[in-house]
CSV table of C-alpha atoms in Angstrom, one decimal:
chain,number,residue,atom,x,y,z
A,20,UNK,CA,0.0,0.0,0.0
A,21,UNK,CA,1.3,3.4,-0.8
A,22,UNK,CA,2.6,5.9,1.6
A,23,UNK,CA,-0.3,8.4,1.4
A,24,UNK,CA,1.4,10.4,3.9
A,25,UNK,CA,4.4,10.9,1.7
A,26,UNK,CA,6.0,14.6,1.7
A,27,UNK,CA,4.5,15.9,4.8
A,28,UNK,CA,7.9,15.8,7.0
A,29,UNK,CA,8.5,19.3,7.3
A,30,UNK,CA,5.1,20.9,7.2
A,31,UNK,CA,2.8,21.5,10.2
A,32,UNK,CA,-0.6,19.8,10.8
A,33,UNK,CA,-2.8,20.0,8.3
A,34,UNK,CA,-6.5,18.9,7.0
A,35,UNK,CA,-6.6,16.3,4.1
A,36,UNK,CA,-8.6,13.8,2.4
A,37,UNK,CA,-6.5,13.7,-1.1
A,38,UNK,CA,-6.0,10.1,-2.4
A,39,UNK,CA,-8.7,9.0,0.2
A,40,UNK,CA,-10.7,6.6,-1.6
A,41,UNK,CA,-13.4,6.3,1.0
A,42,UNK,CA,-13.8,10.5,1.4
A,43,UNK,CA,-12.8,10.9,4.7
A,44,UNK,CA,-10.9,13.1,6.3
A,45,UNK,CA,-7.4,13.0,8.3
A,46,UNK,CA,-4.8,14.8,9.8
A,47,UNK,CA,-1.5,14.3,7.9
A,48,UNK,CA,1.6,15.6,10.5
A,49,UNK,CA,5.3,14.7,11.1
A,50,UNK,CA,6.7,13.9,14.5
A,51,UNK,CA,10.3,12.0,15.4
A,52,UNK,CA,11.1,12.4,11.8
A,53,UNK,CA,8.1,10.2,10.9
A,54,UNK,CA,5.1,10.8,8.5
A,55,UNK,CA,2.0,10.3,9.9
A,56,UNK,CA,-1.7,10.4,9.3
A,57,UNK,CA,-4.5,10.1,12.2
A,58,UNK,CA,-8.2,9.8,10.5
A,59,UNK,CA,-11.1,12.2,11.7
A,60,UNK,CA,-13.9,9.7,10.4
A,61,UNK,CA,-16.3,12.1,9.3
A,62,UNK,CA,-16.9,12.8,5.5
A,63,UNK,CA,-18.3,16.5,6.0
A,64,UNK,CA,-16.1,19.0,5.9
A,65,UNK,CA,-17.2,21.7,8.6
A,66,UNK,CA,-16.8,18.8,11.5
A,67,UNK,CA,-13.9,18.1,9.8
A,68,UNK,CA,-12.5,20.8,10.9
A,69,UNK,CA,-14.0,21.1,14.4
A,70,UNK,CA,-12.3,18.4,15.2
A,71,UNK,CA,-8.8,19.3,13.7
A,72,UNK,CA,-9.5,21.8,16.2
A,73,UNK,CA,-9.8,19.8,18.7
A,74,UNK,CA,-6.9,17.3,17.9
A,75,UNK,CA,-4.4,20.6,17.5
A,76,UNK,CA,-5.4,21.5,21.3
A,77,UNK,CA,-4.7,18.0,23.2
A,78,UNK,CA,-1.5,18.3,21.3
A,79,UNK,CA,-1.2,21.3,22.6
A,80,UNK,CA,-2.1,20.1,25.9
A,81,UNK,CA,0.5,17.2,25.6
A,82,UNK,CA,3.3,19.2,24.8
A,83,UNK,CA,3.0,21.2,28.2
A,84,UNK,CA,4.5,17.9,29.5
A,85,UNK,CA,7.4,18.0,27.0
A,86,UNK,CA,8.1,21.8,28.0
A,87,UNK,CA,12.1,22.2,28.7
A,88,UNK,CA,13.9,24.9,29.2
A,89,UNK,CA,16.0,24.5,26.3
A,90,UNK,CA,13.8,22.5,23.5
A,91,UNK,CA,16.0,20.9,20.4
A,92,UNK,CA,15.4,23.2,17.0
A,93,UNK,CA,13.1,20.5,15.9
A,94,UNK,CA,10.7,21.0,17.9
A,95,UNK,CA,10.4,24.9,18.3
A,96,UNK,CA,10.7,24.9,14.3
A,97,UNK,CA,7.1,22.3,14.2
A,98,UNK,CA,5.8,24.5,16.8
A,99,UNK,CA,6.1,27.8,15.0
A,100,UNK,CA,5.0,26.2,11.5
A,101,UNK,CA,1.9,24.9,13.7
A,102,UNK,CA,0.7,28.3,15.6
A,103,UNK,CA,2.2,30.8,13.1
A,104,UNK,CA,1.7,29.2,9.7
A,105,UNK,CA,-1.1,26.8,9.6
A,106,UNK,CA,-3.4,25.9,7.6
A,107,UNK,CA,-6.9,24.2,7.3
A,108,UNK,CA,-7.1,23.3,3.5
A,109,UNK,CA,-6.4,19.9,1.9
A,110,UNK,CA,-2.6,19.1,0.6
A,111,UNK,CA,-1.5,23.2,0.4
A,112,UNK,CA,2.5,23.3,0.2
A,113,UNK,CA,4.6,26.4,1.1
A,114,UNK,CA,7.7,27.5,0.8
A,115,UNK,CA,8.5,26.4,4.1
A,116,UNK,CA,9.0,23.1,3.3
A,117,UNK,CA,12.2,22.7,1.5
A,118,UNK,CA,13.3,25.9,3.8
A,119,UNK,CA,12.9,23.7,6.9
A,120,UNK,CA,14.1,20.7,5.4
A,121,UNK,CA,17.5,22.5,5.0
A,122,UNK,CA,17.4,24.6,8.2
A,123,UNK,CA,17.2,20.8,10.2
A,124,UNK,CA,19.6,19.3,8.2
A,125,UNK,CA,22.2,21.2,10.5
A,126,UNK,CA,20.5,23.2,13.3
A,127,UNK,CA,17.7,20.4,14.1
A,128,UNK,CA,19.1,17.8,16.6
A,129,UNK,CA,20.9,20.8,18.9
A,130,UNK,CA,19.2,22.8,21.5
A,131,UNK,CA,18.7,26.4,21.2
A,132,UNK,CA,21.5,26.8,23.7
A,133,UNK,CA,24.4,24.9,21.6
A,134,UNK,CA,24.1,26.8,18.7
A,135,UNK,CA,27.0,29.8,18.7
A,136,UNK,CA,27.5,32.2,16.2
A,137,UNK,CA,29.9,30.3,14.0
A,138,UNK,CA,27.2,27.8,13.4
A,139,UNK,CA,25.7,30.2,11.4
A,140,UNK,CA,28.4,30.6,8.9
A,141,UNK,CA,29.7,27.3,9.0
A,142,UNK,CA,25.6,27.0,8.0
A,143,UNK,CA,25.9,29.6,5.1
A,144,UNK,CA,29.8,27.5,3.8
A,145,UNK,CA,27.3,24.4,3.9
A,146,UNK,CA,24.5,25.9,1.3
A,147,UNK,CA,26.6,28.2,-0.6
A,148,UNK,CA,28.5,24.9,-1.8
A,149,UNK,CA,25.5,22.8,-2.1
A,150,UNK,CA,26.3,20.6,0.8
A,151,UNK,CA,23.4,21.2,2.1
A,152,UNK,CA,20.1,21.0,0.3
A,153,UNK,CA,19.9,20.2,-3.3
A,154,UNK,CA,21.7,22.6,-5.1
A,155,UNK,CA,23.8,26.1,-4.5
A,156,UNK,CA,22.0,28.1,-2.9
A,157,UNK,CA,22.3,32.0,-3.4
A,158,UNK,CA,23.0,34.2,-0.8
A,159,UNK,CA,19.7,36.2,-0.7
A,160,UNK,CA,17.9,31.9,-0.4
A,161,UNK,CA,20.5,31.7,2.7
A,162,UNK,CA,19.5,35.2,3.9
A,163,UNK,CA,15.7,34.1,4.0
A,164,UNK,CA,16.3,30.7,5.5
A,165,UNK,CA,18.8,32.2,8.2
A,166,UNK,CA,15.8,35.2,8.4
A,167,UNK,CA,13.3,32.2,9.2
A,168,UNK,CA,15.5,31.0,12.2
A,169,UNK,CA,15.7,34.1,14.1
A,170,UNK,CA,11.7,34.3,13.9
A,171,UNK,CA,11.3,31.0,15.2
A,172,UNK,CA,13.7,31.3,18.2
A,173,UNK,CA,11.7,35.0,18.7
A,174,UNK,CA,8.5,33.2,18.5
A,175,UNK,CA,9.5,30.8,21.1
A,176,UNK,CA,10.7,33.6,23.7
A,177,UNK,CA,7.3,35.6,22.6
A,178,UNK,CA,4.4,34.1,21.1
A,179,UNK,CA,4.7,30.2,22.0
A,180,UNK,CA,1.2,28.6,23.7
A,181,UNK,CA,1.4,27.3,26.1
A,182,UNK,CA,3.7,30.1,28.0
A,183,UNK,CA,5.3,27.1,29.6
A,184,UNK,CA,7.2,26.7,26.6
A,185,UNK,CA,8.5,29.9,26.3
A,186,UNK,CA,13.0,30.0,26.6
A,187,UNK,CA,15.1,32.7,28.0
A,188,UNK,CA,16.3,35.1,25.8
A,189,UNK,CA,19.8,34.5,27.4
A,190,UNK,CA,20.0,31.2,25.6
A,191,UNK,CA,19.0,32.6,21.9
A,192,UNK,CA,22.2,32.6,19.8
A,193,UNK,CA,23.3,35.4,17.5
A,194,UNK,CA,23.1,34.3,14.1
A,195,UNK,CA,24.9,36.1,11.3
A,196,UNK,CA,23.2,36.8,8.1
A,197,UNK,CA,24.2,37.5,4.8
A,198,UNK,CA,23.8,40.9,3.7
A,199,UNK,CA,21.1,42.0,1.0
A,200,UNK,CA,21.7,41.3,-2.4
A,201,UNK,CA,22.8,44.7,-4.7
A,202,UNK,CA,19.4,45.0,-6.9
A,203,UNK,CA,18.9,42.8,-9.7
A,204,UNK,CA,18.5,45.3,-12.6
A,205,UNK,CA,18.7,41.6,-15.1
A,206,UNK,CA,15.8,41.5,-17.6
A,207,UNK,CA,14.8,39.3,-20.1
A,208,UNK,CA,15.5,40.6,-23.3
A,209,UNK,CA,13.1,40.5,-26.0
A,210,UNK,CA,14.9,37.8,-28.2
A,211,UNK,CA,15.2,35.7,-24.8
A,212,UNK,CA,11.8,35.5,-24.4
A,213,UNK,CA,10.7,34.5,-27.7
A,214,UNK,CA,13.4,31.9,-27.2
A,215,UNK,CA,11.4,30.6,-23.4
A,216,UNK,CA,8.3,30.8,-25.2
A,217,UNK,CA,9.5,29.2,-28.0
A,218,UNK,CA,10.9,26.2,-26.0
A,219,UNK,CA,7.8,26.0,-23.5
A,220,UNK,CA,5.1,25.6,-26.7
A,221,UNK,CA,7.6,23.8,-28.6
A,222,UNK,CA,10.8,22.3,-27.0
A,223,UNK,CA,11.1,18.5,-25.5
A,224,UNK,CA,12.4,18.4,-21.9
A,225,UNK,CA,14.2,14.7,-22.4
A,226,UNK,CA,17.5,16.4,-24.1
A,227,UNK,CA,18.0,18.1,-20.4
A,228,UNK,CA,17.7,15.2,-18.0
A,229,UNK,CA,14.2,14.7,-17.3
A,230,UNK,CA,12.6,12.0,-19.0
A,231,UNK,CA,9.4,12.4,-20.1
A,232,UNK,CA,7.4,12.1,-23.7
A,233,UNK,CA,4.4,13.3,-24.6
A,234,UNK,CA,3.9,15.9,-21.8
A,235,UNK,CA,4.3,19.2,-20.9
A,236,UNK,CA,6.8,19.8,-18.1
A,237,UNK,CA,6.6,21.9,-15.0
A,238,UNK,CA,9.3,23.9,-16.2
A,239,UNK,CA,7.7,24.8,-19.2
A,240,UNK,CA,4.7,25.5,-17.7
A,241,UNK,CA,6.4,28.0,-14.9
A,242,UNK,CA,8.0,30.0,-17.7
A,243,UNK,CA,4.4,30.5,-19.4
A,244,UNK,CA,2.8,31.4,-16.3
A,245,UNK,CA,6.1,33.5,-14.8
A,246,UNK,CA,6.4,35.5,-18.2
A,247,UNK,CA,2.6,36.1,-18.5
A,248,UNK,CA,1.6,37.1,-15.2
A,249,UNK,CA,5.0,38.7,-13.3
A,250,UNK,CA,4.1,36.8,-10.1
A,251,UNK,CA,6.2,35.6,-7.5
A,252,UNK,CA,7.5,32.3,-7.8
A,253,UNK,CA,6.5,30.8,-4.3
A,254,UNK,CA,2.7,31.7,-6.1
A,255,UNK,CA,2.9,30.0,-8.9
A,256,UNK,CA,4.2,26.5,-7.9
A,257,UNK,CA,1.2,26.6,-4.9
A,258,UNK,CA,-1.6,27.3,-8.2
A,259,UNK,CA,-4.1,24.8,-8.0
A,260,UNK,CA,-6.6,24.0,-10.5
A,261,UNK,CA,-9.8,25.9,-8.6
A,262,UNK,CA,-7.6,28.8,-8.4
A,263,UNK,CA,-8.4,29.2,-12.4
A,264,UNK,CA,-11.3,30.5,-13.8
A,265,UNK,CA,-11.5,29.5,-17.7
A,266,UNK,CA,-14.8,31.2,-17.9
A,267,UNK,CA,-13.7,34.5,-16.9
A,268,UNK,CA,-10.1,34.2,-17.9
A,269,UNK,CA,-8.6,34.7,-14.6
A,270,UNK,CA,-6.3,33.5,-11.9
A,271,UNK,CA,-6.7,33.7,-8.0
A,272,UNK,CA,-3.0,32.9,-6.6
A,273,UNK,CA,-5.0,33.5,-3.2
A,274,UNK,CA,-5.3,29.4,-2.2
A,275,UNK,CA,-8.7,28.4,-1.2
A,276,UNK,CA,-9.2,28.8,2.4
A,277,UNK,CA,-6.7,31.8,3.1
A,278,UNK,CA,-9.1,34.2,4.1
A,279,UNK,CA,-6.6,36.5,4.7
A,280,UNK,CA,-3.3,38.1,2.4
A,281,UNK,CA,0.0,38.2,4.1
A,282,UNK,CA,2.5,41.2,3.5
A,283,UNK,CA,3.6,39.8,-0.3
A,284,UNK,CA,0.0,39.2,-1.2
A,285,UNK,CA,-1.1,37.4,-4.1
A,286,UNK,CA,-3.7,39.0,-6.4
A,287,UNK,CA,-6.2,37.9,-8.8
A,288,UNK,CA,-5.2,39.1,-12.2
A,289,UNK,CA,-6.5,38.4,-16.2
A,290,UNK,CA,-5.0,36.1,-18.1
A,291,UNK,CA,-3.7,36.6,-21.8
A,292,UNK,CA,-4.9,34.5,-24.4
A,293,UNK,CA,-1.8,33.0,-24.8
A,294,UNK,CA,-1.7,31.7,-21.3
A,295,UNK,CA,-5.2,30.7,-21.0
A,296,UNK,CA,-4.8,28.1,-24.3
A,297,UNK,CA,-1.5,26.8,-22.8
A,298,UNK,CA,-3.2,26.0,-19.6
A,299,UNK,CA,-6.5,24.3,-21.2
A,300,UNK,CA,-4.6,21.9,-23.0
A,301,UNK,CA,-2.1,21.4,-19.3
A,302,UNK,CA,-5.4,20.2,-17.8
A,303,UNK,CA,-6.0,17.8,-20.3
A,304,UNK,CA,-2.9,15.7,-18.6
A,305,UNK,CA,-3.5,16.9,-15.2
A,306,UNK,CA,-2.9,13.9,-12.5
A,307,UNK,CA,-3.8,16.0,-9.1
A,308,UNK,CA,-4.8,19.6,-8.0
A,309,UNK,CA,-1.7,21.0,-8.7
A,310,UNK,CA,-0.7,22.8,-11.6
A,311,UNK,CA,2.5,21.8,-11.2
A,312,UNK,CA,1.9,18.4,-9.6
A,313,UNK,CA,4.3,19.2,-6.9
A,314,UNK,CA,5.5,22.5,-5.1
A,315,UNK,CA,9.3,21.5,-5.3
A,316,UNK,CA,11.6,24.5,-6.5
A,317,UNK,CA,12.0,25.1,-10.4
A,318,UNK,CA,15.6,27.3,-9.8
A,319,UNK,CA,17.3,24.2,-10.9
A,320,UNK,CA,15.2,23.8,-13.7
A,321,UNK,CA,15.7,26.9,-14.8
A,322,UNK,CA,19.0,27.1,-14.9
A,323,UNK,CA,19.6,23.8,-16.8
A,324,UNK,CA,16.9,25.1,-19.3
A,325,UNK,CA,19.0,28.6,-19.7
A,326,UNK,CA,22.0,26.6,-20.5
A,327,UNK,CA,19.9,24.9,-23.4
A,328,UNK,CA,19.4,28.3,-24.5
A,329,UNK,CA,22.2,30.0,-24.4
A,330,UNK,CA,20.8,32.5,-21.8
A,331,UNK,CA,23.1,33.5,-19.0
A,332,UNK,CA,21.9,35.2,-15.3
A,333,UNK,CA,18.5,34.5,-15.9
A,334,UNK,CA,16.6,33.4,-12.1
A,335,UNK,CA,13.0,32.6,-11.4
A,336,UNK,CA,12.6,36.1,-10.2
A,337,UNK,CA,13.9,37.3,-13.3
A,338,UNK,CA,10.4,36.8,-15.3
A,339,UNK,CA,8.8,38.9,-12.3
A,340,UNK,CA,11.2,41.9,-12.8
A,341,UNK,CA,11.1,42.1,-16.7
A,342,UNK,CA,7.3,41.6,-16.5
A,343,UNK,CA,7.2,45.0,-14.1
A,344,UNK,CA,9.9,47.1,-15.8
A,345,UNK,CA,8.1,46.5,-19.7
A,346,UNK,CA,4.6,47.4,-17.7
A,347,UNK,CA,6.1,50.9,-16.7
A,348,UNK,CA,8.0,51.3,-19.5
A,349,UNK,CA,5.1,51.5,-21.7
A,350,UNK,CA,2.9,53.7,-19.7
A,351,UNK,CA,1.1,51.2,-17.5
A,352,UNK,CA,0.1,53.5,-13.9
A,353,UNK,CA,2.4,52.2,-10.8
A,354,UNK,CA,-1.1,51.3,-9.1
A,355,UNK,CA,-2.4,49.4,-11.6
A,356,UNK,CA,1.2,47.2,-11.9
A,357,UNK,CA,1.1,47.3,-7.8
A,358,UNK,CA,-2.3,45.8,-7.7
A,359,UNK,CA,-1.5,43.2,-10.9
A,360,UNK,CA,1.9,42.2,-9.0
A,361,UNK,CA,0.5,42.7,-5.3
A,362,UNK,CA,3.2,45.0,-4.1
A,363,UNK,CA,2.6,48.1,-2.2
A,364,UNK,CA,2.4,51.1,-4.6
A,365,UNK,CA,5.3,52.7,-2.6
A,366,UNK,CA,7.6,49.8,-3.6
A,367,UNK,CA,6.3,49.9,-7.5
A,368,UNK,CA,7.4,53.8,-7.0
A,369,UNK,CA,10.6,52.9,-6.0
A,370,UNK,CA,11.5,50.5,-8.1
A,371,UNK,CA,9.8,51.2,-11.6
A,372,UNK,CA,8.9,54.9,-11.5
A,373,UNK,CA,12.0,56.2,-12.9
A,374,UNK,CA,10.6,53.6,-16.2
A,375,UNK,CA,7.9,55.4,-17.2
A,376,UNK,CA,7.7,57.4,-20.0
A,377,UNK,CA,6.1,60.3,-18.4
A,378,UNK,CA,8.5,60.2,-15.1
A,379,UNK,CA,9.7,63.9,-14.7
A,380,UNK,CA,7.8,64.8,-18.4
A,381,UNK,CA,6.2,68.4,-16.3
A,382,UNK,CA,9.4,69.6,-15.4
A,383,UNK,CA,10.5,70.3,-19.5
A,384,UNK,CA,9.4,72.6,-21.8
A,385,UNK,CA,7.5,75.0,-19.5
A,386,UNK,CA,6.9,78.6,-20.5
């Protein structure tokens, strides 16, 4: 029998009744390192939920017993994704997956007390050289994953129920983090992206490692959607197919259940034509709810399908960037390509204003 609990290590709690035959709902969750699944045994949804509720607070109540005065990373990392970043609809990925996958890899078998501040760059040595995690990892992925830490070990000196939990702040390490990356000013040139659409309508995946025939593959399915909508990456590779609406040729990157936006939010914005055929005939070799199948990261994807090209500097973020500089170059109002991108307006300002074509255009030729 299949391991229908497969790729939840890592992620906190959650609702699910995917691949469930029989309709009923469970509780997929990680604990000693081990996958596990506990059915709710109810088929309707709302008491579904009520009694997640109610299995996430005698958990809570039995880790009162486990309280220490200086927990292992582990287990303050499962108990921030649980209170700080949970979620109550079926199968959703985040970004914090692979992020905590990596983070444990070193820091999550010490206690918050044996981590010093070397750790933290013998942490960075690790990633920028690929020893840890699947690839090289860039310093501004390092940054984010180092950021992620230091929240966690202030959520367990703050925010952590029950307060019984809650460490000293004397114990919390310093942890050195890489400073911001210089802009990325990097677009895709015109002739570039003929040549990703090009390959993403056209081009077979199997001459760069991936053997597949007959289908389309993620990665040319994340350059569509990344060069025709500008959004963020971590969006993209959560879309689900309810998230599309064929009918009115629109896409919600909001997942279904998140009532609320979080700082980078994620808009509902039109779809071109182009992208709207491209993803009708996707669903016609769908195997799940995901767009994408699967929410692992595309940035080595990318880069093996930019040395196929030719194309050099070229990242994930890149498509976002170009897609934001052409809208201000030609015209498009910062609010309209803050609301389409869901970034502030102050931050489109910033970084696009000087683009546009009328930028300055009063302060010439007055009499």
């Amino acid at each position: 029998m299949a391991d229908k609990t497969k790729g939840t290590r890592g992620l906190p709690p959650r609702l699910s009744k995917e691949d469930n035959k029989h309709g009923y709902y469970y509780v997929l969750f990680s604990e000693k390192g081990r996958n596990k699944r506990q059915s709710l045994r109810t088929k309707d949804r709302f008491e579904a939920e009520t009694r997640f509720l109610g299995w996430l607070e005698q958990r809570q109540k039995e880790y009162i017993s486990l309280a220490t005065d200086d927990p292992i990373v582990r287990d303050c990392i499962d108990l921030w994704l649980t209170q700080q970043v949970i979620m109550f609809t079926d199968g959703v990925q985040t970004r914090f997956k692979s992020m905590v996958k990596n983070i444990n890899a070193y820091f999550g078998d010490m206690t918050v007390s044996e981590i010093v501040r070397k750790d933290s760059m013998i942490y960075y040595e690790k990633r920028k050289a690929g020893i840890l995690g699947n690839s090289k990892a860039a310093d501004s992925t390092i940054r984010l994953e180092l950021s992620e830490l230091r929240a966690v070990f202030n959520f367990m000196q703050k925010k952590v129920e029950p307060k019984q939990r809650r460490i000293n702040s004397e114990i919390v390490p310093y942890l050195d983090i890489p400073a911001n990356s210089p802009p990325r000013d990097r677009i895709v040139t015109a002739e570039e992206q003929e040549k990703y659409i090009d390959y993403a309508l056209n081009g077979n995946y199997n001459g760069i490692g991936v053997k597949r025939v007959n289908r389309i593959h993620r990665i040319q399915t994340f350059l569509i959607v990344a060069i025709e909508t500008g959004a963020r990456k971590g969006a993209i590779l959560d879309l689900q197919w309810p998230m599309i609406n064929f009918a009115k040729g629109i896409i919600n990157f909001l997942p279904s259940g998140q009532r609320q936006q979080h700082q980078k939010k994620r808009p509902t914005v039109p779809m071109s034509d182009l992208l709207i055929n491209f993803l009708k005939q996707l669903y016609e070799q769908k195997i799940n709810n995901y767009v994408f199948e699967n929410t692992t990261d595309v940035l080595s994807g990318i880069d093996r399908v930019n040395s196929l090209l030719g194309i050099e500097g070229v990242t994930p973020h890149t498509f976002r960037h170009t897609w934001a500089t052409r809208a201000a170059e030609d015209g498009v109002a910062m609010e309209t390509i803050a609301d389409f991108l869901g970034d502030t307006v102050e931050t489109i300002k910033k970084n696009y204003l000087h683009l546009s074509p009328d930028y300055l255009r009063s302060a010439i030729n007055r009499k």
